[in-house]
């Protein structure tokens, strides 16, 4: 891997094509092209895909290469790539310009000198990602690489899609003192008997899986803090999808009142516990739910609801709520209760409420979907609330 494919030696025989003078893109300012590139990569989660997209844009023409700018985010899948990138950064003197580094988890297995040297080289790193390769991961890890990671004291965002064996939650939380965003899409070995006092917390956003043991340990560290302000709970990567257990909502309840944003992109089981968790978010501004709906069952965890959108009365009490987002999931057998709940919310919305986003397919999970959509659109317009209906 080269440190920056867009930068070519002056003696190279290869030159990027110039944009034809009469091409429409040639008339656009660089700032516009840059914005187009930013929008194109906005929804791309995988760092390797983002990197490939950058390289593709850079190869279009000189104008696009300038618009994309210098590469500061890198994804490394193999030891030879780690070695090549390290050498290129060292020779160009650009070590301190690297802001984001994603490593394939397989690089953590065994003694990997080039990976360790690359981590040591990127001392100004702000974001670190460990990406799982394949559907299931094995618990393994190189202590030397983990030690190099823990010395990157400027890291503010960490993403672990799989965890090396030696990497405990305690070690993660103490390694990076200015950590602001933490995503843990994996189980961790717990060590609650070895807890140390939590250092000063800068953590603003948590993105976790429904691991009850991890949640309980995590709460021990942050119980006396007013952070995080943002929480995402998603199902395990690569698992068969299932409704999330209401016990997770009960375990997370101590965090509810401090949250400004909550996202549950994977659907939770409809239950009073989940409704209570949401209604306890007294400072909530943005709510995102992976919608699930079935025929109403009176014996669902003691409640009579068949969908996981909390009652309108509960949402109406969230006086700071500005935005509600309902995502499409695989668990929508019947959406008959969705439209009436949305209509009830729109009849008397919270004073700060501004926006609803709903996936189009949710309106066709029951009879009368088109009429329901029209009624909700009319209610939203009358209330001065923006309604966005997504088709993809």
Coordinates of C-alpha atoms in Angstrom, one line a residue, residues 38-377:
X38 CA -17.9 13.7 1.1
X39 CA -21.6 12.9 0.4
X40 CA -20.6 9.8 -1.6
X41 CA -18.6 8.3 1.3
X42 CA -21.1 9.4 4.0
X43 CA -23.0 6.1 4.2
X44 CA -19.9 3.9 3.7
X45 CA -19.1 2.3 7.0
X46 CA -16.3 -0.1 6.1
X47 CA -12.9 1.7 6.2
X48 CA -11.5 -0.5 3.4
X49 CA -14.5 0.5 1.2
X50 CA -14.0 4.2 2.1
X51 CA -10.3 3.9 1.2
X52 CA -11.1 2.2 -2.2
X53 CA -13.6 4.9 -2.9
X54 CA -11.1 7.6 -2.3
X55 CA -8.6 6.0 -4.6
X56 CA -11.3 5.7 -7.3
X57 CA -12.2 9.4 -7.1
X58 CA -8.5 10.4 -7.2
X59 CA -7.9 8.5 -10.4
X60 CA -10.7 10.3 -12.3
X61 CA -8.7 13.4 -13.1
X62 CA -6.4 16.0 -11.6
X63 CA -9.4 18.1 -10.5
X64 CA -10.8 15.3 -8.6
X65 CA -7.4 14.4 -7.1
X66 CA -7.1 18.0 -5.8
X67 CA -10.7 17.9 -4.5
X68 CA -10.2 14.7 -2.6
X69 CA -7.1 16.1 -0.9
X70 CA -4.3 14.3 1.0
X71 CA -5.1 10.9 2.4
X72 CA -5.2 11.0 6.2
X73 CA -7.3 7.8 6.8
X74 CA -5.8 4.4 6.1
X75 CA -7.0 0.8 6.2
X76 CA -4.5 -2.0 6.4
X77 CA -5.3 -5.7 5.8
X78 CA -2.0 -7.5 5.6
X79 CA 1.4 -7.3 7.2
X80 CA 3.1 -6.4 4.0
X81 CA 0.7 -3.5 3.6
X82 CA 1.5 -2.3 7.1
X83 CA 5.2 -2.4 6.2
X84 CA 4.8 -0.6 2.9
X85 CA 2.6 2.1 4.5
X86 CA 5.1 2.6 7.4
X87 CA 8.0 3.0 4.9
X88 CA 6.1 5.4 2.7
X89 CA 5.0 7.6 5.7
X90 CA 8.5 7.6 7.1
X91 CA 10.1 8.6 3.8
X92 CA 7.6 11.3 3.1
X93 CA 7.7 12.7 6.7
X94 CA 3.9 12.4 6.9
X95 CA 3.6 10.3 10.1
X96 CA 1.9 13.0 12.1
X97 CA -0.7 13.6 9.4
X98 CA -2.4 10.2 9.8
X99 CA -5.6 10.7 11.6
X100 CA -7.4 7.4 11.3
X101 CA -6.0 3.8 11.1
X102 CA -8.1 0.6 10.6
X103 CA -6.4 -2.7 11.1
X104 CA -7.7 -6.1 10.1
X105 CA -8.1 -8.2 13.2
X106 CA -5.9 -11.0 11.7
X107 CA -3.0 -8.6 12.0
X108 CA -3.3 -9.1 15.8
X109 CA -2.5 -12.8 15.6
X110 CA 1.1 -13.6 16.4
X111 CA 4.2 -11.4 16.4
X112 CA 3.6 -8.8 13.7
X113 CA 6.5 -6.4 13.8
X114 CA 5.4 -4.1 10.9
X115 CA 2.0 -3.5 12.5
X116 CA 3.6 -2.6 15.8
X117 CA 6.0 -0.2 14.1
X118 CA 3.1 1.3 12.2
X119 CA 1.2 1.9 15.4
X120 CA 4.2 3.5 17.0
X121 CA 4.8 5.7 13.9
X122 CA 1.2 7.1 13.9
X123 CA 1.5 8.9 17.3
X124 CA -1.0 11.6 16.4
X125 CA -3.8 9.1 15.6
X126 CA -7.3 10.3 16.4
X127 CA -9.3 7.2 15.4
X128 CA -8.4 3.5 15.7
X129 CA -10.4 0.6 14.3
X130 CA -10.0 -3.1 14.7
X131 CA -12.0 -4.8 12.0
X132 CA -13.1 -8.4 12.2
X133 CA -12.5 -10.5 9.1
X134 CA -15.1 -13.3 8.4
X135 CA -18.3 -14.1 10.1
X136 CA -16.9 -15.3 13.4
X137 CA -13.8 -14.2 15.2
X138 CA -11.3 -16.1 17.3
X139 CA -10.0 -14.8 20.6
X140 CA -6.4 -14.1 20.0
X141 CA -4.0 -11.2 20.2
X142 CA -0.5 -9.9 20.2
X143 CA 0.4 -8.2 23.5
X144 CA 3.1 -6.0 21.8
X145 CA 0.5 -4.6 19.4
X146 CA -2.0 -4.0 22.2
X147 CA 0.7 -2.2 24.2
X148 CA 1.5 0.0 21.1
X149 CA -2.2 0.9 20.8
X150 CA -2.6 1.9 24.4
X151 CA 0.3 4.4 24.0
X152 CA -1.6 6.4 21.4
X153 CA -2.8 9.0 23.9
X154 CA -4.4 11.3 21.4
X155 CA -7.0 8.7 20.2
X156 CA -10.5 10.1 20.5
X157 CA -12.5 7.4 18.7
X158 CA -12.1 3.6 19.0
X159 CA -14.0 1.0 17.0
X160 CA -13.5 -2.7 17.9
X161 CA -15.5 -5.1 15.7
X162 CA -13.6 -8.0 17.3
X163 CA -11.5 -8.1 20.4
X164 CA -8.1 -9.7 21.0
X165 CA -8.0 -12.0 23.9
X166 CA -5.9 -9.8 26.2
X167 CA -8.1 -6.7 25.6
X168 CA -10.4 -6.3 28.5
X169 CA -13.0 -3.6 28.9
X170 CA -11.0 -2.2 31.8
X171 CA -8.0 -1.9 29.7
X172 CA -9.9 -0.1 26.9
X173 CA -11.4 2.5 29.2
X174 CA -8.1 3.3 30.9
X175 CA -5.9 3.3 27.7
X176 CA -7.2 6.5 26.1
X177 CA -7.8 9.4 28.5
X178 CA -9.4 11.7 25.8
X179 CA -11.7 9.1 24.3
X180 CA -14.9 10.6 23.1
X181 CA -16.5 7.8 21.0
X182 CA -16.3 4.0 21.7
X183 CA -17.9 1.3 19.6
X184 CA -17.7 -2.3 20.9
X185 CA -19.3 -4.8 18.5
X186 CA -18.0 -7.8 20.3
X187 CA -17.9 -9.6 23.7
X188 CA -15.1 -8.8 26.1
X189 CA -13.5 -10.8 28.9
X190 CA -14.8 -9.3 32.1
X191 CA -12.7 -8.6 35.2
X192 CA -15.0 -6.8 37.6
X193 CA -13.0 -7.9 40.5
X194 CA -10.0 -5.9 39.3
X195 CA -11.7 -2.6 38.8
X196 CA -9.7 0.6 39.1
X197 CA -11.2 4.1 39.6
X198 CA -12.4 5.5 36.3
X199 CA -10.1 8.3 35.0
X200 CA -11.7 11.7 34.0
X201 CA -14.3 10.8 31.4
X202 CA -14.6 12.6 28.0
X203 CA -16.7 9.9 26.5
X204 CA -19.6 11.4 24.6
X205 CA -20.8 8.4 22.5
X206 CA -21.2 4.7 23.2
X207 CA -22.0 2.1 20.6
X208 CA -22.4 -1.3 22.1
X209 CA -23.9 -4.8 21.7
X210 CA -26.5 -6.2 24.1
X211 CA -23.9 -8.0 26.3
X212 CA -25.4 -7.8 29.8
X213 CA -22.1 -8.6 31.6
X214 CA -20.3 -5.9 29.6
X215 CA -23.1 -3.4 30.3
X216 CA -23.0 -4.1 34.0
X217 CA -19.2 -3.7 34.1
X218 CA -19.4 -0.5 32.0
X219 CA -21.9 1.0 34.4
X220 CA -19.5 0.6 37.3
X221 CA -17.1 2.9 35.6
X222 CA -19.5 5.6 34.5
X223 CA -22.2 5.6 37.1
X224 CA -21.0 8.8 38.7
X225 CA -20.6 10.7 35.4
X226 CA -23.1 12.7 33.4
X227 CA -21.7 11.1 30.2
X228 CA -22.2 9.6 27.6
X229 CA -24.8 11.8 25.9
X230 CA -25.3 9.4 22.9
X231 CA -25.9 5.7 23.0
X232 CA -26.4 3.1 20.2
X233 CA -27.3 -0.5 21.0
X234 CA -27.1 -2.9 18.0
X235 CA -27.1 -6.7 17.6
X236 CA -23.9 -8.7 17.3
X237 CA -22.3 -8.4 13.8
X238 CA -22.7 -11.6 11.7
X239 CA -25.4 -13.1 14.0
X240 CA -28.8 -14.4 13.0
X241 CA -31.0 -11.4 13.7
X242 CA -33.4 -11.5 16.7
X243 CA -35.4 -9.2 18.8
X244 CA -33.3 -7.7 21.6
X245 CA -34.1 -8.8 25.1
X246 CA -36.0 -6.3 27.4
X247 CA -33.5 -7.1 30.1
X248 CA -31.0 -5.0 28.2
X249 CA -33.3 -2.0 28.6
X250 CA -33.5 -2.6 32.3
X251 CA -29.7 -2.8 32.6
X252 CA -29.3 0.4 30.7
X253 CA -31.9 2.4 32.6
X254 CA -29.3 4.3 34.8
X255 CA -28.0 5.9 31.5
X256 CA -31.5 7.1 30.3
X257 CA -31.7 10.5 31.9
X258 CA -28.3 11.7 30.6
X259 CA -28.9 10.8 26.9
X260 CA -29.4 13.4 24.2
X261 CA -29.5 10.7 21.5
X262 CA -30.5 7.1 21.5
X263 CA -30.3 4.7 18.5
X264 CA -31.6 1.1 18.4
X265 CA -31.2 0.2 14.7
X266 CA -31.8 -3.5 15.4
X267 CA -35.3 -4.1 16.7
X268 CA -36.1 -4.6 20.4
X269 CA -38.8 -6.9 21.7
X270 CA -41.9 -4.9 22.4
X271 CA -42.2 -4.6 26.2
X272 CA -43.1 -2.3 29.1
X273 CA -39.3 -2.4 30.0
X274 CA -38.3 -0.9 26.6
X275 CA -41.1 1.7 26.8
X276 CA -40.0 2.7 30.3
X277 CA -36.4 3.0 29.2
X278 CA -37.4 5.4 26.4
X279 CA -39.8 7.4 28.5
X280 CA -37.1 7.9 31.1
X281 CA -34.8 9.8 28.6
X282 CA -35.9 13.2 29.9
X283 CA -33.2 15.1 27.9
X284 CA -33.6 13.1 24.7
X285 CA -33.4 15.1 21.4
X286 CA -33.0 12.3 18.8
X287 CA -34.6 8.9 18.9
X288 CA -33.9 6.2 16.2
X289 CA -35.7 2.8 16.4
X290 CA -35.5 -0.3 14.2
X291 CA -39.2 -0.9 14.0
X292 CA -40.8 -4.3 14.7
X293 CA -44.5 -5.0 14.5
X294 CA -46.7 -8.1 14.9
X295 CA -50.3 -8.7 15.7
X296 CA -51.0 -7.4 19.2
X297 CA -50.6 -10.1 21.8
X298 CA -51.9 -9.5 25.4
X299 CA -49.2 -11.7 26.9
X300 CA -46.1 -10.1 25.4
X301 CA -44.0 -9.5 28.6
X302 CA -47.1 -8.3 30.4
X303 CA -48.2 -5.8 27.8
X304 CA -50.8 -5.6 25.1
X305 CA -48.7 -4.0 22.3
X306 CA -47.4 -5.8 19.2
X307 CA -44.9 -3.1 18.2
X308 CA -41.9 -1.4 19.7
X309 CA -42.7 2.3 19.1
X310 CA -43.5 3.6 22.6
X311 CA -47.0 5.0 23.2
X312 CA -47.6 8.6 22.0
X313 CA -48.2 9.8 25.6
X314 CA -44.7 8.6 26.6
X315 CA -43.0 10.3 23.6
X316 CA -45.1 13.5 24.2
X317 CA -43.5 13.7 27.7
X318 CA -40.0 13.9 26.1
X319 CA -40.2 17.6 26.0
X320 CA -36.7 18.0 24.4
X321 CA -37.4 15.5 21.6
X322 CA -36.7 17.0 18.1
X323 CA -36.4 14.0 15.8
X324 CA -37.9 10.5 15.5
X325 CA -36.4 8.0 13.0
X326 CA -38.0 4.6 12.3
X327 CA -35.8 2.2 10.4
X328 CA -36.9 -0.8 8.3
X329 CA -36.1 -4.2 9.8
X330 CA -36.8 -7.9 9.1
X331 CA -39.3 -8.0 12.0
X332 CA -42.3 -6.2 10.5
X333 CA -45.1 -8.7 10.1
X334 CA -47.9 -6.1 10.8
X335 CA -47.6 -2.3 11.0
X336 CA -51.2 -1.6 11.7
X337 CA -50.4 0.1 15.0
X338 CA -47.7 2.4 13.5
X339 CA -49.9 5.0 11.7
X340 CA -52.3 5.5 14.6
X341 CA -49.4 6.1 17.0
X342 CA -47.8 8.6 14.6
X343 CA -51.1 10.4 14.1
X344 CA -51.5 10.6 17.9
X345 CA -48.0 12.0 18.3
X346 CA -48.6 14.6 15.6
X347 CA -51.9 15.7 17.1
X348 CA -50.0 17.1 20.1
X349 CA -46.3 16.8 19.5
X350 CA -43.6 17.9 22.0
X351 CA -42.9 21.7 21.7
X352 CA -39.4 21.1 20.3
X353 CA -40.4 18.4 17.8
X354 CA -39.2 19.1 14.2
X355 CA -38.8 16.0 12.1
X356 CA -40.0 12.4 11.5
X357 CA -38.2 10.0 9.2
X358 CA -40.0 6.8 8.2
X359 CA -39.1 4.1 5.7
X360 CA -41.7 3.8 3.0
X361 CA -42.1 0.0 3.4
X362 CA -43.5 0.5 6.9
X363 CA -46.7 2.0 5.5
X364 CA -47.4 -1.1 3.5
X365 CA -47.1 -3.5 6.4
X366 CA -50.8 -3.4 6.8
X367 CA -54.0 -2.6 4.9
X368 CA -54.6 1.0 4.0
X369 CA -51.0 1.9 3.9
X370 CA -51.4 4.7 1.2
X371 CA -54.2 6.3 3.2
X372 CA -52.2 6.2 6.4
X373 CA -49.3 7.8 4.7
X374 CA -51.5 10.6 3.3
X375 CA -53.0 11.2 6.8
X376 CA -49.6 11.4 8.5
X377 CA -48.3 13.7 5.8

